[in-house]
């Protein structure tokens, strides 16, 4: 068959050279199946664990799918019969296997030491691991050695080569991954069908570490200060530590781990100010890390002295304005473990990518935390990294493949990844995460080449072009933001047109059956993408809100079609969680409301404002600047003339996506000014005229013909808004026939800045 020979050749990239060399030199292959007939049995010991039992079932299942033979499972091997000794049976057969696994896994794991051994000796094949889950990993490794792959959850994502003969040559593979925690969980409204098997088939375990569950408020809400809440509890106050220690001591004494992870929000207490030495430019608040670690250490020390025999751990979370490493606290109690969660850090670039100062800063944060909590730090990250998104591809493997090596160097315990698992968005991300967490040196390019051949068969070449274009767009992007407003900077109409050609070429040769189903998935994914891009272009550039709403509805229909094919392909578009302008349904509703402002229903279009404006940054942020809320309408009196050079910018794309950045490549621009002119023909009545900015970030001040006509209060960071991002200003008293000067001053202290949908003048209809 077309892909079989090439696929088996591509497998060489997956396995260490020492394994392949031994296999290649095997003088007498051990037959497992020969010409469709079984030649070996599977030996499973008494009382197998759940994953050991699943491993035996998978081994039998996939050998039958590959070679058409059903292997017998037995509790012993008859004399003279070739046997695969699995899990505990392998260790019972030869205790040296257990000792070698223990040596491979290493001593004193914090969470769980995984290791596998796959070894052929004479007519026996030993397949075992250091624990129940590792037994399963050993079988998965063997099946992958024979060519099986699980790229996505459910049988849609599996590739099983047809091989009438299965055998094993010289094989002696012992391996332990560098990370104890290798896991993703499904958040939001994700569908979990097939997820657990998919995880384990790609070497991801259920092992985790206390501290990811955000439960601190359970122990502090009752001591919140008057007029405040649990975010205002003084963490440097010894009484806070004593209060919490008393609440958790029964569990701690019993050896139960306890999470004191902070909540979503910003922590502030007057009592903690003496320990504040840093300002967090991501949260726009003072960093209270020293105060929080003072609290963690105090609780941990109280309990460790009182219950010295307990092996329990206290879990903390570096998150929100507790993400920056501490300045004054130099140690973390040995019974405290930490997660670090980069909720607002660029997900699109690697730690060592010079295009992303934020990611470089995060690398420094992780390194500092790893010194404070050596061997006790894990990463809580996000995949999809674009948090509020549109079910279009958000590949991350090119970033993670680089980062995972750095995390190995820094000694991280591992990863707990929050995902929504929608294949239309994550595509191969979770497959690559599993492979790379297991082996950070896995060859991603070789795995991709193998994937196209194995998964798309005769359509491999156009599908490689299709996905290669998407991966290149993400690999080349300068975007450091992480929401759907960045989508037009990555997915351009030109890219979509090229993808359409590749997809049509694949459809023409996909044939029928499983390959056609896989190409049909790509078609459904493309239909979401092309209609989403069309919606953005119609709304942001062309002011065709009817067309934008229609395209949005077509994207929604494509989501529903794709979900009907397999519930793991997209998030549920009917879920109650997807409400408001942040989500596709809400954005469609917003397009319809904008249409009503221009089509005579609620207003009538007077004129669009230009697509191209003059622009300059007038006053960058000072190094010691601190955010204290909106500047206010009167602040404009103190702005001064500004000094930046003028340039042209678009009004349909936010500023940072146009490579307008602060010194050093940071996103926060400070004060900026847009300027344009608009000619109104004589007889154009200004009565009822409004200037509507349908997509605008930041606090802003609008001037028409030199007069201030409006101030827009705006709370930063931008996610505090309603995700509609509109600003409607009554300008009737300032417009005149002929040329009108329009100026927009904005203040950008954080991430997204400026306009991202083209503004327009309209005449509001009289209220009924």
CSV table of C-alpha atoms in Angstrom, one decimal, residues 197-580:
chain,number,residue,atom,x,y,z
A,197,UNK,CA,-6.9,6.3,26.4
A,198,UNK,CA,-5.5,8.9,24.1
A,199,UNK,CA,-3.5,10.4,26.9
A,200,UNK,CA,-2.0,7.1,28.0
A,201,UNK,CA,-1.3,5.9,24.5
A,202,UNK,CA,0.9,9.0,24.1
A,203,UNK,CA,2.6,8.4,27.5
A,204,UNK,CA,0.6,10.9,29.5
A,205,UNK,CA,-0.4,9.8,33.0
A,206,UNK,CA,-2.8,10.7,35.7
A,207,UNK,CA,0.0,11.7,38.1
A,208,UNK,CA,-0.3,15.2,39.4
A,209,UNK,CA,0.8,17.4,42.2
A,210,UNK,CA,-1.2,19.3,44.8
A,211,UNK,CA,-1.6,23.0,44.2
A,212,UNK,CA,-3.6,23.3,41.0
A,213,UNK,CA,-7.0,23.4,42.7
A,214,UNK,CA,-7.7,27.0,43.7
A,215,UNK,CA,-9.0,26.5,47.2
A,216,UNK,CA,-7.2,29.1,49.3
A,217,UNK,CA,-10.4,31.1,49.6
A,218,UNK,CA,-12.1,28.2,51.4
A,219,UNK,CA,-9.8,28.8,54.4
A,220,UNK,CA,-9.6,32.6,54.4
A,221,UNK,CA,-13.0,34.0,53.4
A,222,UNK,CA,-14.1,33.9,57.1
A,223,UNK,CA,-11.3,36.3,58.1
A,224,UNK,CA,-11.7,38.8,55.3
A,225,UNK,CA,-11.4,42.4,56.6
A,226,UNK,CA,-14.5,44.6,56.9
A,227,UNK,CA,-15.5,45.9,53.5
A,228,UNK,CA,-13.2,43.5,51.7
A,229,UNK,CA,-13.1,39.9,50.7
A,230,UNK,CA,-10.6,37.0,50.6
A,231,UNK,CA,-8.4,38.9,48.2
A,232,UNK,CA,-7.7,41.4,51.0
A,233,UNK,CA,-6.6,39.1,53.7
A,234,UNK,CA,-3.2,40.1,55.1
A,235,UNK,CA,-0.8,37.3,54.3
A,236,UNK,CA,2.1,38.7,56.2
A,237,UNK,CA,0.1,38.6,59.4
A,238,UNK,CA,1.1,35.6,61.4
A,239,UNK,CA,-2.5,35.1,62.6
A,240,UNK,CA,-3.5,34.4,59.0
A,241,UNK,CA,-1.1,31.5,58.8
A,242,UNK,CA,-2.1,30.2,62.2
A,243,UNK,CA,-5.8,30.4,61.2
A,244,UNK,CA,-5.2,28.4,58.0
A,245,UNK,CA,-2.9,25.9,59.6
A,246,UNK,CA,-5.6,25.1,62.2
A,247,UNK,CA,-8.1,24.5,59.4
A,248,UNK,CA,-6.0,22.1,57.5
A,249,UNK,CA,-4.0,20.4,60.2
A,250,UNK,CA,-6.2,17.3,60.4
A,251,UNK,CA,-5.6,16.5,56.8
A,252,UNK,CA,-1.9,17.3,57.0
A,253,UNK,CA,-1.5,15.1,60.1
A,254,UNK,CA,-3.1,12.3,58.2
A,255,UNK,CA,-0.6,12.6,55.4
A,256,UNK,CA,-3.1,14.2,53.0
A,257,UNK,CA,-1.8,16.9,50.6
A,258,UNK,CA,-3.5,20.3,50.9
A,259,UNK,CA,-3.8,22.9,48.2
A,260,UNK,CA,-3.5,26.6,49.1
A,261,UNK,CA,-3.6,27.8,45.5
A,262,UNK,CA,-4.8,31.3,45.0
A,263,UNK,CA,-8.0,32.3,43.2
A,264,UNK,CA,-8.5,34.1,39.9
A,265,UNK,CA,-8.1,37.7,40.9
A,266,UNK,CA,-5.8,40.3,42.3
A,267,UNK,CA,-4.6,40.2,45.9
A,268,UNK,CA,-4.1,43.4,47.8
A,269,UNK,CA,-3.7,44.2,51.5
A,270,UNK,CA,-2.4,47.3,53.2
A,271,UNK,CA,-0.6,45.1,55.7
A,272,UNK,CA,1.4,43.4,53.0
A,273,UNK,CA,2.8,46.6,51.4
A,274,UNK,CA,6.1,46.6,53.3
A,275,UNK,CA,7.0,43.4,51.3
A,276,UNK,CA,6.1,44.8,47.9
A,277,UNK,CA,9.1,45.6,45.8
A,278,UNK,CA,7.9,44.9,42.3
A,279,UNK,CA,5.2,46.0,40.0
A,280,UNK,CA,3.5,43.4,37.8
A,281,UNK,CA,3.1,44.9,34.3
A,282,UNK,CA,1.0,42.0,33.2
A,283,UNK,CA,-1.6,42.3,36.0
A,284,UNK,CA,-1.1,46.1,36.3
A,285,UNK,CA,-0.9,45.7,40.0
A,286,UNK,CA,1.9,45.4,42.7
A,287,UNK,CA,3.4,41.9,42.9
A,288,UNK,CA,2.5,40.3,46.3
A,289,UNK,CA,4.7,37.2,45.8
A,290,UNK,CA,6.8,37.9,48.8
A,291,UNK,CA,3.8,38.3,51.0
A,292,UNK,CA,2.2,35.1,49.7
A,293,UNK,CA,5.4,33.0,50.1
A,294,UNK,CA,5.8,34.4,53.6
A,295,UNK,CA,2.3,33.0,54.3
A,296,UNK,CA,3.0,29.6,52.6
A,297,UNK,CA,6.3,29.2,54.6
A,298,UNK,CA,4.6,30.1,57.9
A,299,UNK,CA,1.8,27.6,57.4
A,300,UNK,CA,4.2,24.9,56.3
A,301,UNK,CA,6.6,25.5,59.2
A,302,UNK,CA,3.8,25.4,61.8
A,303,UNK,CA,2.6,22.0,60.5
A,304,UNK,CA,6.0,20.5,59.8
A,305,UNK,CA,7.1,21.2,63.4
A,306,UNK,CA,3.8,19.9,64.8
A,307,UNK,CA,3.6,16.8,62.6
A,308,UNK,CA,7.2,16.0,61.7
A,309,UNK,CA,6.3,12.4,60.5
A,310,UNK,CA,3.8,13.6,58.0
A,311,UNK,CA,4.7,13.2,54.3
A,312,UNK,CA,2.0,15.6,53.2
A,313,UNK,CA,2.7,18.5,50.8
A,314,UNK,CA,1.2,21.9,50.7
A,315,UNK,CA,0.5,23.2,47.2
A,316,UNK,CA,0.9,26.8,46.1
A,317,UNK,CA,0.3,28.6,42.9
A,318,UNK,CA,2.3,31.3,41.2
A,319,UNK,CA,-0.4,33.1,39.3
A,320,UNK,CA,-2.1,36.5,38.7
A,321,UNK,CA,-0.1,39.1,40.7
A,322,UNK,CA,1.8,36.3,42.5
A,323,UNK,CA,3.6,35.2,39.3
A,324,UNK,CA,6.8,37.2,39.5
A,325,UNK,CA,9.4,35.5,41.6
A,326,UNK,CA,10.0,36.9,45.1
A,327,UNK,CA,12.7,39.4,46.0
A,328,UNK,CA,13.0,38.9,49.7
A,329,UNK,CA,11.9,35.4,50.4
A,330,UNK,CA,14.9,33.2,49.5
A,331,UNK,CA,13.6,29.8,50.5
A,332,UNK,CA,10.5,27.8,50.2
A,333,UNK,CA,9.7,25.3,53.0
A,334,UNK,CA,10.5,21.7,51.9
A,335,UNK,CA,6.9,20.6,52.4
A,336,UNK,CA,5.7,23.2,49.9
A,337,UNK,CA,5.4,22.5,46.2
A,338,UNK,CA,4.5,25.1,43.5
A,339,UNK,CA,2.8,25.4,40.2
A,340,UNK,CA,3.4,28.4,37.9
A,341,UNK,CA,0.6,29.4,35.5
A,342,UNK,CA,1.4,31.9,32.7
A,343,UNK,CA,-2.1,33.1,32.1
A,344,UNK,CA,-1.1,36.3,30.4
A,345,UNK,CA,2.2,35.4,28.8
A,346,UNK,CA,2.6,35.1,25.0
A,347,UNK,CA,1.8,31.5,24.0
A,348,UNK,CA,2.9,31.9,20.4
A,349,UNK,CA,6.7,32.1,20.8
A,350,UNK,CA,9.4,30.0,22.5
A,351,UNK,CA,11.2,30.9,25.6
A,352,UNK,CA,14.3,31.7,23.6
A,353,UNK,CA,12.6,33.6,20.8
A,354,UNK,CA,14.0,37.1,20.6
A,355,UNK,CA,10.8,38.3,19.0
A,356,UNK,CA,9.0,37.9,22.3
A,357,UNK,CA,10.3,39.9,25.2
A,358,UNK,CA,7.4,38.6,27.4
A,359,UNK,CA,8.3,35.0,26.8
A,360,UNK,CA,11.9,35.8,27.6
A,361,UNK,CA,10.8,37.4,30.8
A,362,UNK,CA,8.8,34.2,31.6
A,363,UNK,CA,11.9,32.1,31.1
A,364,UNK,CA,13.6,34.2,33.7
A,365,UNK,CA,10.6,33.8,36.0
A,366,UNK,CA,10.7,30.0,35.7
A,367,UNK,CA,14.4,29.9,36.3
A,368,UNK,CA,14.1,32.0,39.5
A,369,UNK,CA,11.2,29.9,40.8
A,370,UNK,CA,13.2,26.7,40.0
A,371,UNK,CA,15.9,27.9,42.3
A,372,UNK,CA,13.5,28.7,45.1
A,373,UNK,CA,11.7,25.4,44.8
A,374,UNK,CA,14.2,23.0,43.2
A,375,UNK,CA,12.6,19.8,42.1
A,376,UNK,CA,9.2,21.1,43.4
A,377,UNK,CA,8.0,23.3,40.5
A,378,UNK,CA,5.5,22.3,37.8
A,379,UNK,CA,4.1,24.3,34.9
A,380,UNK,CA,0.3,24.8,34.6
A,381,UNK,CA,-0.1,26.0,31.0
A,382,UNK,CA,-2.7,26.3,28.3
A,383,UNK,CA,-3.3,24.5,25.0
A,384,UNK,CA,-5.1,26.1,23.2
A,385,UNK,CA,-3.0,29.1,24.1
A,386,UNK,CA,-5.4,31.5,22.4
A,387,UNK,CA,-7.8,31.6,25.3
A,388,UNK,CA,-11.0,33.1,23.8
A,389,UNK,CA,-10.9,31.7,20.3
A,390,UNK,CA,-13.0,30.6,17.4
A,391,UNK,CA,-12.4,26.8,16.8
A,392,UNK,CA,-9.8,27.5,14.2
A,393,UNK,CA,-6.3,25.9,14.3
A,394,UNK,CA,-4.0,27.2,17.0
A,395,UNK,CA,-0.9,25.0,16.6
A,396,UNK,CA,1.7,25.0,19.4
A,397,UNK,CA,4.1,22.1,18.7
A,398,UNK,CA,6.7,24.4,17.2
A,399,UNK,CA,6.8,26.3,20.5
A,400,UNK,CA,6.6,23.4,22.9
A,401,UNK,CA,9.3,21.4,21.1
A,402,UNK,CA,11.8,24.2,22.0
A,403,UNK,CA,10.4,25.0,25.4
A,404,UNK,CA,10.3,21.5,26.7
A,405,UNK,CA,14.1,21.2,26.5
A,406,UNK,CA,14.5,24.3,28.6
A,407,UNK,CA,12.0,23.0,31.2
A,408,UNK,CA,14.0,19.8,31.4
A,409,UNK,CA,17.2,21.8,32.0
A,410,UNK,CA,15.5,23.7,34.7
A,411,UNK,CA,14.3,20.5,36.5
A,412,UNK,CA,10.6,21.0,36.3
A,413,UNK,CA,8.5,18.2,37.8
A,414,UNK,CA,6.2,18.4,34.8
A,415,UNK,CA,3.2,19.8,33.2
A,416,UNK,CA,-0.5,20.1,33.9
A,417,UNK,CA,-2.1,21.5,30.8
A,418,UNK,CA,-5.5,23.1,30.6
A,419,UNK,CA,-7.1,22.3,27.3
A,420,UNK,CA,-10.5,22.3,25.7
A,421,UNK,CA,-9.4,19.4,23.5
A,422,UNK,CA,-11.3,20.6,20.4
A,423,UNK,CA,-9.4,18.9,17.5
A,424,UNK,CA,-10.4,21.7,15.1
A,425,UNK,CA,-8.4,24.0,17.3
A,426,UNK,CA,-5.6,21.9,18.9
A,427,UNK,CA,-5.1,19.5,16.0
A,428,UNK,CA,-1.8,17.7,16.7
A,429,UNK,CA,-0.9,19.8,19.8
A,430,UNK,CA,-1.8,17.2,22.4
A,431,UNK,CA,-0.2,14.3,20.5
A,432,UNK,CA,3.0,16.3,20.3
A,433,UNK,CA,2.8,17.3,24.0
A,434,UNK,CA,2.6,13.6,25.0
A,435,UNK,CA,5.5,12.6,22.8
A,436,UNK,CA,7.6,15.5,23.9
A,437,UNK,CA,6.9,15.3,27.6
A,438,UNK,CA,7.9,11.7,27.3
A,439,UNK,CA,11.0,12.4,25.2
A,440,UNK,CA,12.0,16.1,24.7
A,441,UNK,CA,14.4,15.1,22.0
A,442,UNK,CA,11.7,13.6,19.7
A,443,UNK,CA,12.1,14.7,16.1
A,444,UNK,CA,9.0,16.8,15.5
A,445,UNK,CA,9.7,17.3,11.8
A,446,UNK,CA,10.1,13.6,11.2
A,447,UNK,CA,6.9,12.9,13.1
A,448,UNK,CA,5.1,15.4,10.9
A,449,UNK,CA,6.4,13.8,7.7
A,450,UNK,CA,5.3,10.5,9.0
A,451,UNK,CA,1.9,11.9,10.0
A,452,UNK,CA,1.0,13.2,6.6
A,453,UNK,CA,1.7,9.8,5.0
A,454,UNK,CA,0.1,7.7,7.6
A,455,UNK,CA,-3.0,9.8,8.2
A,456,UNK,CA,-3.8,11.2,4.7
A,457,UNK,CA,-2.5,8.5,2.5
A,458,UNK,CA,-2.8,9.5,-1.2
A,459,UNK,CA,-3.8,13.0,-0.1
A,460,UNK,CA,-0.5,13.4,1.9
A,461,UNK,CA,1.2,15.9,-0.4
A,462,UNK,CA,-1.6,18.5,-0.6
A,463,UNK,CA,-2.4,18.0,3.1
A,464,UNK,CA,1.2,18.6,4.0
A,465,UNK,CA,1.1,21.9,2.0
A,466,UNK,CA,-2.2,22.8,3.7
A,467,UNK,CA,-1.0,22.3,7.2
A,468,UNK,CA,2.5,23.5,6.5
A,469,UNK,CA,1.0,26.9,5.5
A,470,UNK,CA,-0.9,27.1,8.8
A,471,UNK,CA,2.2,26.1,10.8
A,472,UNK,CA,4.3,28.6,8.9
A,473,UNK,CA,1.9,31.4,9.6
A,474,UNK,CA,2.1,30.7,13.3
A,475,UNK,CA,5.8,30.2,13.2
A,476,UNK,CA,6.4,33.5,11.5
A,477,UNK,CA,3.9,35.6,13.4
A,478,UNK,CA,4.9,38.5,15.6
A,479,UNK,CA,1.6,38.3,17.5
A,480,UNK,CA,2.2,38.0,21.3
A,481,UNK,CA,-1.5,38.4,22.2
A,482,UNK,CA,-3.8,35.5,23.1
A,483,UNK,CA,-7.4,36.2,22.1
A,484,UNK,CA,-9.6,36.1,18.9
A,485,UNK,CA,-8.9,39.7,18.1
A,486,UNK,CA,-5.5,38.7,17.0
A,487,UNK,CA,-6.9,36.2,14.5
A,488,UNK,CA,-6.8,38.6,11.4
A,489,UNK,CA,-3.1,39.2,12.0
A,490,UNK,CA,-2.4,35.5,11.4
A,491,UNK,CA,-5.1,34.2,9.1
A,492,UNK,CA,-5.2,36.6,6.2
A,493,UNK,CA,-7.5,36.2,3.2
A,494,UNK,CA,-4.5,35.4,1.0
A,495,UNK,CA,-3.6,32.5,3.3
A,496,UNK,CA,-7.2,31.2,3.2
A,497,UNK,CA,-7.2,31.3,-0.6
A,498,UNK,CA,-4.0,29.2,-0.7
A,499,UNK,CA,-5.4,26.8,1.8
A,500,UNK,CA,-8.5,26.4,-0.4
A,501,UNK,CA,-6.4,25.3,-3.3
A,502,UNK,CA,-4.6,22.7,-1.3
A,503,UNK,CA,-7.8,21.4,0.2
A,504,UNK,CA,-9.5,21.0,-3.1
A,505,UNK,CA,-6.5,19.1,-4.4
A,506,UNK,CA,-6.7,16.7,-1.5
A,507,UNK,CA,-10.4,16.2,-1.9
A,508,UNK,CA,-9.9,15.3,-5.5
A,509,UNK,CA,-7.7,12.3,-4.6
A,510,UNK,CA,-8.9,11.3,-1.2
A,511,UNK,CA,-11.1,8.6,-2.5
A,512,UNK,CA,-13.5,7.0,0.0
A,513,UNK,CA,-13.3,5.4,3.4
A,514,UNK,CA,-11.1,6.6,6.3
A,515,UNK,CA,-8.9,8.9,4.2
A,516,UNK,CA,-12.0,10.6,2.9
A,517,UNK,CA,-13.3,11.0,6.4
A,518,UNK,CA,-10.1,12.7,7.5
A,519,UNK,CA,-10.1,15.1,4.6
A,520,UNK,CA,-13.7,15.8,5.3
A,521,UNK,CA,-12.6,16.8,8.8
A,522,UNK,CA,-10.2,19.3,7.3
A,523,UNK,CA,-13.0,20.6,5.0
A,524,UNK,CA,-15.2,21.2,8.1
A,525,UNK,CA,-12.3,22.9,9.9
A,526,UNK,CA,-11.6,25.1,6.8
A,527,UNK,CA,-15.3,26.0,6.5
A,528,UNK,CA,-15.1,27.4,10.1
A,529,UNK,CA,-11.9,29.2,9.2
A,530,UNK,CA,-12.8,30.8,5.9
A,531,UNK,CA,-16.1,32.1,7.2
A,532,UNK,CA,-14.5,33.4,10.4
A,533,UNK,CA,-11.9,35.3,8.3
A,534,UNK,CA,-14.7,36.5,6.0
A,535,UNK,CA,-16.7,37.8,8.9
A,536,UNK,CA,-13.7,39.7,10.2
A,537,UNK,CA,-13.0,41.3,6.7
A,538,UNK,CA,-16.6,42.2,6.1
A,539,UNK,CA,-16.9,43.9,9.5
A,540,UNK,CA,-13.5,45.3,10.2
A,541,UNK,CA,-12.6,46.5,6.7
A,542,UNK,CA,-15.7,46.8,4.5
A,543,UNK,CA,-18.4,47.8,7.0
A,544,UNK,CA,-20.6,45.1,5.5
A,545,UNK,CA,-22.3,44.0,8.7
A,546,UNK,CA,-25.0,42.0,6.9
A,547,UNK,CA,-22.2,40.0,5.1
A,548,UNK,CA,-20.3,39.7,8.4
A,549,UNK,CA,-23.3,38.3,10.2
A,550,UNK,CA,-24.0,35.8,7.4
A,551,UNK,CA,-20.4,34.7,7.4
A,552,UNK,CA,-20.5,34.2,11.2
A,553,UNK,CA,-23.7,32.1,10.9
A,554,UNK,CA,-22.0,30.0,8.2
A,555,UNK,CA,-19.0,29.5,10.6
A,556,UNK,CA,-21.5,28.5,13.3
A,557,UNK,CA,-23.2,26.0,11.0
A,558,UNK,CA,-19.8,24.6,10.1
A,559,UNK,CA,-19.0,24.1,13.8
A,560,UNK,CA,-22.3,22.2,14.3
A,561,UNK,CA,-21.6,20.0,11.2
A,562,UNK,CA,-18.1,19.2,12.4
A,563,UNK,CA,-19.3,18.4,15.9
A,564,UNK,CA,-22.0,16.1,14.5
A,565,UNK,CA,-19.1,14.2,12.8
A,566,UNK,CA,-17.4,13.7,16.2
A,567,UNK,CA,-18.1,15.6,19.4
A,568,UNK,CA,-14.4,16.0,20.1
A,569,UNK,CA,-13.9,18.1,17.0
A,570,UNK,CA,-15.3,21.4,18.3
A,571,UNK,CA,-16.6,22.9,21.5
A,572,UNK,CA,-20.4,22.7,21.9
A,573,UNK,CA,-21.8,25.8,20.2
A,574,UNK,CA,-25.0,25.4,22.1
A,575,UNK,CA,-23.5,25.4,25.5
A,576,UNK,CA,-24.6,28.0,27.9
A,577,UNK,CA,-21.0,28.9,28.7
A,578,UNK,CA,-20.7,30.5,25.2
A,579,UNK,CA,-22.6,33.7,25.9
A,580,UNK,CA,-21.8,37.3,25.2
